[in-house]
Amino acid sequence: MILCAGESLIDMVPSPTGFTPLPGGAVYNTAIALGRMAEPTAYLWPISTDPFGEALLAPLHTAGVETRLCPRTDRPTTLAFVTLTGTEARYSFYDEGSAGRLFAQSDLPVLPASTAALFIGGISLVPEPCGTTIETLAECAHALGIPVMIDPNIRPFFITEIPSYRARLDRLIALADLVKLSQDDIDWLWPDTPPEELMTSLLAKGPKAIFRTLGAAGAEVWWAGGCLSLPAQPVEVADTIGAGDTFNAGVLAALRQSGALGRRGAAPGQIALNETNLRAALTLGIKAAALTVSRSGANPPWADELARGQP
C-alpha cells in the first residue's frame, strides 16, 4: 500500500451564500485520489473527534483508504478559508492548537509491512511539533528502504521561520526518492535559477526523479536519463484546487503498478526508474489532474472516470 502522511483540514470554499465547508488538505487529497484510483492506500494524521473530523473520515472510507493508523483527539480540526482569483486558489489557515498541528512523535505507529511508498508534503512540514514528526517518519521509511515522495506545496504566508523550513526541506529532499515541485514552489524557493541548473543540483542531493508541474503547459520529469516533458490535456478549468495533489496520486499509482517502487527492505534509493515508467507516471498524473480541474473543489477522479478519460 501507499501511505500518505500529512495534513487534513476543512476548506471553507466561497459560495453564493458565504462559504461551504469541504474536506481537504494537500496530503489528504492525494490519499483520496489514490483510493479513488483503486490503489491500496492508508492515511496517517490526527483526526479530531469534532464534527469536522467525522466529515474528513467519511470520504476516506468511501474511497477505500485505510484510516486505522490515524490518532483521534478532541483538539479542533484545522480550517482553511479559500479565495479564488480567477481559477487560482489562495488560502488562509486557522491552525493554532489543532489536531494535526500537535501531531507528536509519540503518535507515530510502526510502519506496516505492506508499505510500498510514503508520501509526505504540504503545510504539515512547516510548524512544530508536526513538522518534526513527519520528518522522523520519513527518516524511518528511508532507513527501511521504503521509497519516499515529497511535494512541499508551499504556502508562503504559512511559513514564519523561513530558514528552519528551508533547512528541513533540504534534509527531506536529500532522503526522498521522488520530488514534485510546482512552478510556484520553484519561484519561491529558487528564484531566477535556470531549470536545468536547478534540476541537476537537486538530483545531486539524492532524489532519483524530480517532477515539475507547469499548469496549462503540462509537466516534466528530470532523472538520470535526462528530461521528459508532456503537454497538459485540454480542458475547461473550473478551478485548480487539488490539481497538484491528484497529479501526485497519478504518479504514485503508475509507478506502483509498473513495479518501479521496488520492495521494502531494499537499500535506500533502490527504485527502478526508466523512460517507460516515468512516461506512464507523467501521463496518468496529467490525466488525473485534468479531470480534477474540470470540476469545482478537490474532487479527484475515480478509476472508471480515468478509464473513460471524461469528467
Tab-separated table of C-alpha atoms in Angstrom:
chain	number	residue	atom	x	y	z
A	1	MET	CA	0.000	0.000	0.000
A	2	ILE	CA	0.942	3.672	-0.323
A	3	LEU	CA	0.944	5.544	2.994
A	4	CYS	CA	0.049	9.237	2.850
A	5	ALA	CA	1.063	11.193	5.970
A	6	GLY	CA	0.181	14.866	6.244
A	7	GLU	CA	-2.480	17.447	6.756
A	8	SER	CA	-6.220	17.127	6.541
A	9	LEU	CA	-8.413	20.161	7.084
A	10	ILE	CA	-11.690	21.751	6.146
A	11	ASP	CA	-11.567	24.060	3.132
A	12	MET	CA	-14.077	26.864	3.512
A	13	VAL	CA	-14.825	27.393	-0.184
A	14	PRO	CA	-16.608	30.527	-1.449
A	15	SER	CA	-20.265	30.037	-2.327
A	16	PRO	CA	-23.160	32.371	-3.180
A	17	THR	CA	-24.207	32.364	0.479
A	18	GLY	CA	-20.710	32.711	2.002
A	19	PHE	CA	-18.513	29.631	2.459
A	20	THR	CA	-19.162	25.914	2.073
A	21	PRO	CA	-17.091	23.532	4.258
A	22	LEU	CA	-15.373	20.818	2.215
A	23	PRO	CA	-12.818	18.194	3.320
A	24	GLY	CA	-9.331	18.947	2.035
A	25	GLY	CA	-5.614	19.261	2.680
A	26	ALA	CA	-2.813	18.516	0.236
A	27	VAL	CA	-1.782	15.100	1.547
A	28	TYR	CA	-5.389	14.189	2.379
A	29	ASN	CA	-6.385	14.967	-1.218
A	30	THR	CA	-3.623	12.704	-2.521
A	31	ALA	CA	-4.825	9.873	-0.278
A	32	ILE	CA	-8.406	10.332	-1.524
A	33	ALA	CA	-7.208	10.397	-5.140
A	34	LEU	CA	-5.176	7.200	-4.704
A	35	GLY	CA	-8.113	5.452	-3.059
A	36	ARG	CA	-10.448	6.506	-5.866
A	37	MET	CA	-7.931	5.109	-8.351
A	38	ALA	CA	-8.389	1.754	-6.558
A	39	GLU	CA	-4.837	1.861	-5.248
A	40	PRO	CA	-4.179	0.226	-1.835
A	41	THR	CA	-3.799	3.327	0.329
A	42	ALA	CA	-3.530	4.237	4.009
A	43	TYR	CA	-3.674	7.640	5.667
A	44	LEU	CA	-1.848	8.891	8.765
A	45	TRP	CA	-2.760	12.149	10.502
A	46	PRO	CA	-4.524	13.018	13.773
A	47	ILE	CA	-8.272	13.323	13.238
A	48	SER	CA	-10.429	15.390	15.587
A	49	THR	CA	-13.492	13.949	17.265
A	50	ASP	CA	-15.340	17.168	16.370
A	51	PRO	CA	-17.965	17.126	13.566
A	52	PHE	CA	-15.366	18.267	11.039
A	53	GLY	CA	-13.245	15.231	11.920
A	54	GLU	CA	-16.115	12.933	11.076
A	55	ALA	CA	-16.575	14.840	7.814
A	56	LEU	CA	-12.906	14.160	6.983
A	57	LEU	CA	-13.146	10.430	7.668
A	58	ALA	CA	-16.203	9.785	5.517
A	59	PRO	CA	-14.595	10.472	2.083
A	60	LEU	CA	-11.537	8.426	3.058
A	61	HIS	CA	-13.729	5.447	3.896
A	62	THR	CA	-15.795	5.891	0.727
A	63	ALA	CA	-12.581	5.874	-1.328
A	64	GLY	CA	-11.379	2.717	0.415
A	65	VAL	CA	-8.496	4.399	2.261
A	66	GLU	CA	-7.324	2.688	5.447
A	67	THR	CA	-7.545	5.052	8.476
A	68	ARG	CA	-6.698	2.773	11.400
A	69	LEU	CA	-3.311	4.481	11.820
A	70	CYS	CA	-4.934	7.898	12.469
A	71	PRO	CA	-4.815	9.020	16.127
A	72	ARG	CA	-8.122	10.514	17.372
A	73	THR	CA	-8.081	13.657	19.522
A	74	ASP	CA	-10.511	16.204	20.936
A	75	ARG	CA	-8.414	19.087	19.572
A	76	PRO	CA	-10.127	21.067	16.773
A	77	THR	CA	-9.823	20.490	13.038
A	78	THR	CA	-7.733	22.961	11.018
A	79	LEU	CA	-9.753	25.358	8.848
A	80	ALA	CA	-8.545	26.921	5.583
A	81	PHE	CA	-10.546	29.750	4.041
A	82	VAL	CA	-10.194	29.670	0.259
A	83	THR	CA	-10.314	32.701	-2.009
A	84	LEU	CA	-10.306	32.417	-5.776
A	85	THR	CA	-8.509	34.798	-8.130
A	86	GLY	CA	-9.892	33.715	-11.451
A	87	THR	CA	-9.441	29.951	-11.210
A	88	GLU	CA	-6.399	30.114	-8.884
A	89	ALA	CA	-6.956	29.216	-5.222
A	90	ARG	CA	-5.359	31.044	-2.287
A	91	TYR	CA	-5.654	30.015	1.364
A	92	SER	CA	-5.815	31.499	4.892
A	93	PHE	CA	-5.229	28.914	7.633
A	94	TYR	CA	-6.595	28.659	11.177
A	95	ASP	CA	-4.345	26.030	12.696
A	96	GLU	CA	-3.139	27.004	16.189
A	97	GLY	CA	-3.664	24.180	18.686
A	98	SER	CA	-5.324	21.981	16.086
A	99	ALA	CA	-5.450	18.188	15.943
A	100	GLY	CA	-2.821	17.979	13.221
A	101	ARG	CA	-0.573	20.800	14.380
A	102	LEU	CA	0.131	18.938	17.636
A	103	PHE	CA	0.930	15.608	15.941
A	104	ALA	CA	3.743	14.251	18.133
A	105	GLN	CA	6.469	11.684	17.521
A	106	SER	CA	4.870	9.551	20.254
A	107	ASP	CA	1.805	9.275	17.974
A	108	LEU	CA	3.789	7.558	15.199
A	109	PRO	CA	2.888	3.921	14.544
A	110	VAL	CA	5.166	1.139	13.389
A	111	LEU	CA	5.149	1.266	9.598
A	112	PRO	CA	3.025	-1.619	8.286
A	113	ALA	CA	4.891	-4.361	6.461
A	114	SER	CA	2.728	-3.712	3.395
A	115	THR	CA	4.002	-0.118	2.972
A	116	ALA	CA	5.209	0.248	-0.630
A	117	ALA	CA	5.850	4.007	-0.501
A	118	LEU	CA	5.447	7.001	1.786
A	119	PHE	CA	4.025	10.278	0.522
A	120	ILE	CA	4.533	13.494	2.548
A	121	GLY	CA	4.330	17.226	1.982
A	122	GLY	CA	2.171	20.305	2.290
A	123	ILE	CA	1.801	22.521	5.335
A	124	SER	CA	2.393	19.540	7.639
A	125	LEU	CA	6.131	20.098	7.058
A	126	VAL	CA	6.064	23.658	8.372
A	127	PRO	CA	5.029	24.088	12.041
A	128	GLU	CA	6.024	22.232	15.183
A	129	PRO	CA	5.696	19.636	16.513
A	130	CYS	CA	4.083	18.077	13.432
A	131	GLY	CA	6.932	19.087	11.105
A	132	THR	CA	9.491	17.171	13.149
A	133	THR	CA	7.100	14.221	13.450
A	134	ILE	CA	6.702	13.929	9.670
A	135	GLU	CA	10.455	14.300	9.184
A	136	THR	CA	11.058	11.486	11.685
A	137	LEU	CA	8.579	9.288	9.833
A	138	ALA	CA	10.334	9.971	6.518
A	139	GLU	CA	13.724	9.124	8.042
A	140	CYS	CA	12.310	5.835	9.314
A	141	ALA	CA	10.815	4.944	5.932
A	142	HIS	CA	14.069	5.798	4.163
A	143	ALA	CA	16.067	3.630	6.562
A	144	LEU	CA	13.693	0.715	5.868
A	145	GLY	CA	14.157	1.073	2.111
A	146	ILE	CA	10.607	2.385	1.590
A	147	PRO	CA	10.545	4.922	-1.271
A	148	VAL	CA	9.614	8.438	-0.136
A	149	MET	CA	7.878	11.061	-2.276
A	150	ILE	CA	7.646	14.690	-1.174
A	151	ASP	CA	5.624	17.615	-2.515
A	152	PRO	CA	6.322	20.782	-0.478
A	153	ASN	CA	3.235	22.503	-1.956
A	154	ILE	CA	4.462	25.767	-0.477
A	155	ARG	CA	2.092	28.319	1.061
A	156	PRO	CA	4.443	31.264	1.746
A	157	PHE	CA	2.125	33.090	4.163
A	158	PHE	CA	2.070	29.982	6.394
A	159	ILE	CA	5.864	29.897	6.778
A	160	THR	CA	7.065	32.174	9.597
A	161	GLU	CA	10.500	30.609	10.224
A	162	ILE	CA	11.882	30.556	6.704
A	163	PRO	CA	15.494	29.432	7.492
A	164	SER	CA	14.237	26.497	9.588
A	165	TYR	CA	11.765	25.488	6.931
A	166	ARG	CA	14.375	25.640	4.173
A	167	ALA	CA	16.745	23.525	6.268
A	168	ARG	CA	14.054	20.882	6.818
A	169	LEU	CA	13.178	20.847	3.146
A	170	ASP	CA	16.845	20.363	2.240
A	171	ARG	CA	17.040	17.374	4.578
A	172	LEU	CA	13.844	15.844	3.244
A	173	ILE	CA	14.818	16.313	-0.404
A	174	ALA	CA	18.099	14.542	0.336
A	175	LEU	CA	16.327	11.415	1.608
A	176	ALA	CA	13.420	11.466	-0.875
A	177	ASP	CA	13.357	9.236	-3.939
A	178	LEU	CA	10.729	11.333	-5.737
A	179	VAL	CA	10.202	15.089	-5.509
A	180	LYS	CA	7.309	17.012	-7.029
A	181	LEU	CA	7.589	20.802	-7.461
A	182	SER	CA	5.156	23.260	-8.965
A	183	GLN	CA	6.481	26.305	-10.749
A	184	ASP	CA	5.164	28.398	-7.823
A	185	ASP	CA	7.286	26.292	-5.438
A	186	ILE	CA	10.356	26.814	-7.605
A	187	ASP	CA	9.773	30.562	-7.930
A	188	TRP	CA	9.625	30.899	-4.133
A	189	LEU	CA	12.494	28.577	-3.257
A	190	TRP	CA	14.971	29.202	-6.072
A	191	PRO	CA	14.003	32.363	-7.966
A	192	ASP	CA	15.894	33.093	-11.174
A	193	THR	CA	17.680	29.714	-11.197
A	194	PRO	CA	17.727	28.196	-14.704
A	195	PRO	CA	15.680	24.951	-14.780
A	196	GLU	CA	18.489	22.665	-15.955
A	197	GLU	CA	20.900	24.024	-13.349
A	198	LEU	CA	18.282	23.646	-10.604
A	199	MET	CA	17.262	20.116	-11.523
A	200	THR	CA	20.859	18.967	-11.825
A	201	SER	CA	21.660	20.326	-8.366
A	202	LEU	CA	18.548	18.769	-6.813
A	203	LEU	CA	19.231	15.347	-8.321
A	204	ALA	CA	22.763	15.537	-6.947
A	205	LYS	CA	21.300	15.747	-3.434
A	206	GLY	CA	19.831	12.241	-3.679
A	207	PRO	CA	16.385	12.076	-5.365
A	208	LYS	CA	16.000	9.723	-8.305
A	209	ALA	CA	13.396	11.859	-10.102
A	210	ILE	CA	12.075	15.422	-9.910
A	211	PHE	CA	8.590	16.105	-11.270
A	212	ARG	CA	7.873	19.695	-12.286
A	213	THR	CA	4.284	20.776	-12.957
A	214	LEU	CA	3.670	23.725	-15.250
A	215	GLY	CA	-0.094	24.189	-15.166
A	216	ALA	CA	-1.547	24.656	-18.647
A	217	ALA	CA	1.909	23.930	-20.117
A	218	GLY	CA	1.868	20.350	-18.819
A	219	ALA	CA	4.536	18.646	-16.720
A	220	GLU	CA	8.018	17.198	-16.934
A	221	VAL	CA	10.267	14.808	-15.083
A	222	TRP	CA	14.024	15.039	-14.657
A	223	TRP	CA	16.111	11.988	-13.815
A	224	ALA	CA	19.492	10.470	-14.610
A	225	GLY	CA	18.350	9.831	-18.169
A	226	GLY	CA	17.539	13.468	-18.847
A	227	CYS	CA	14.224	15.325	-19.080
A	228	LEU	CA	10.867	14.108	-20.355
A	229	SER	CA	8.038	16.621	-20.975
A	230	LEU	CA	4.376	16.039	-21.779
A	231	PRO	CA	1.667	18.592	-22.603
A	232	ALA	CA	-1.409	19.233	-20.498
A	233	GLN	CA	-4.737	17.814	-21.588
A	234	PRO	CA	-7.099	20.476	-22.984
A	235	VAL	CA	-9.912	21.065	-20.508
A	236	GLU	CA	-12.245	23.823	-19.371
A	237	VAL	CA	-10.920	24.748	-15.933
A	238	ALA	CA	-13.398	25.213	-13.087
A	239	ASP	CA	-10.631	25.801	-10.521
A	240	THR	CA	-7.214	24.397	-9.637
A	241	ILE	CA	-7.998	23.153	-6.121
A	242	GLY	CA	-6.425	19.713	-5.654
A	243	ALA	CA	-4.800	19.581	-9.099
A	244	GLY	CA	-1.245	19.035	-7.902
A	245	ASP	CA	-2.393	16.617	-5.203
A	246	THR	CA	-4.163	14.496	-7.806
A	247	PHE	CA	-1.126	14.646	-10.089
A	248	ASN	CA	0.921	13.158	-7.231
A	249	ALA	CA	-1.557	10.313	-6.876
A	250	GLY	CA	-1.357	9.543	-10.582
A	251	VAL	CA	2.439	9.446	-10.444
A	252	LEU	CA	2.496	7.113	-7.454
A	253	ALA	CA	-0.242	4.873	-8.826
A	254	ALA	CA	1.520	4.446	-12.167
A	255	LEU	CA	4.892	3.747	-10.543
A	256	ARG	CA	3.408	1.195	-8.148
A	257	GLN	CA	1.553	-0.541	-10.974
A	258	SER	CA	4.762	-0.764	-13.041
A	259	GLY	CA	6.756	-2.227	-10.152
A	260	ALA	CA	9.096	0.775	-10.120
A	261	LEU	CA	8.783	1.348	-6.373
A	262	GLY	CA	10.836	-1.749	-5.644
A	263	ARG	CA	10.469	-3.741	-2.455
A	264	ARG	CA	10.575	-2.975	1.235
A	265	GLY	CA	13.938	-3.757	2.774
A	266	ALA	CA	15.921	-2.834	-0.315
A	267	ALA	CA	18.782	-0.408	0.154
A	268	PRO	CA	17.535	3.200	0.281
A	269	GLY	CA	17.302	4.644	-3.190
A	270	GLN	CA	16.791	1.271	-4.937
A	271	ILE	CA	13.857	2.471	-7.006
A	272	ALA	CA	13.687	1.253	-10.605
A	273	LEU	CA	13.005	4.247	-12.858
A	274	ASN	CA	13.253	4.374	-16.640
A	275	GLU	CA	11.759	6.349	-19.504
A	276	THR	CA	8.862	3.916	-19.905
A	277	ASN	CA	7.566	4.003	-16.329
A	278	LEU	CA	8.277	7.718	-15.933
A	279	ARG	CA	6.280	8.454	-19.091
A	280	ALA	CA	3.421	6.370	-17.696
A	281	ALA	CA	3.647	8.282	-14.399
A	282	LEU	CA	3.545	11.663	-16.136
A	283	THR	CA	0.685	10.546	-18.365
A	284	LEU	CA	-1.518	9.337	-15.510
A	285	GLY	CA	-0.657	12.343	-13.337
A	286	ILE	CA	-1.596	14.799	-16.092
A	287	LYS	CA	-4.777	12.935	-16.987
A	288	ALA	CA	-5.965	12.749	-13.377
A	289	ALA	CA	-5.184	16.421	-12.746
A	290	ALA	CA	-7.077	17.457	-15.888
A	291	LEU	CA	-10.195	15.704	-14.667
A	292	THR	CA	-9.849	17.352	-11.246
A	293	VAL	CA	-9.555	20.913	-12.563
A	294	SER	CA	-12.587	20.395	-14.790
A	295	ARG	CA	-14.834	20.479	-11.713
A	296	SER	CA	-15.063	22.619	-8.602
A	297	GLY	CA	-13.078	21.863	-5.468
A	298	ALA	CA	-10.741	18.988	-4.647
A	299	ASN	CA	-12.729	16.250	-6.368
A	300	PRO	CA	-10.287	13.659	-7.777
A	301	PRO	CA	-11.461	11.199	-10.429
A	302	TRP	CA	-12.484	7.608	-9.798
A	303	ALA	CA	-10.850	4.704	-11.625
A	304	ASP	CA	-13.754	4.335	-14.056
A	305	GLU	CA	-13.584	8.051	-14.919
A	306	LEU	CA	-9.888	7.719	-15.670
A	307	ALA	CA	-10.613	4.706	-17.837
A	308	ARG	CA	-13.149	6.753	-19.816
A	309	GLY	CA	-10.973	9.864	-19.742
A	310	GLN	CA	-14.004	12.080	-19.170
A	311	PRO	CA	-15.139	14.215	-16.169
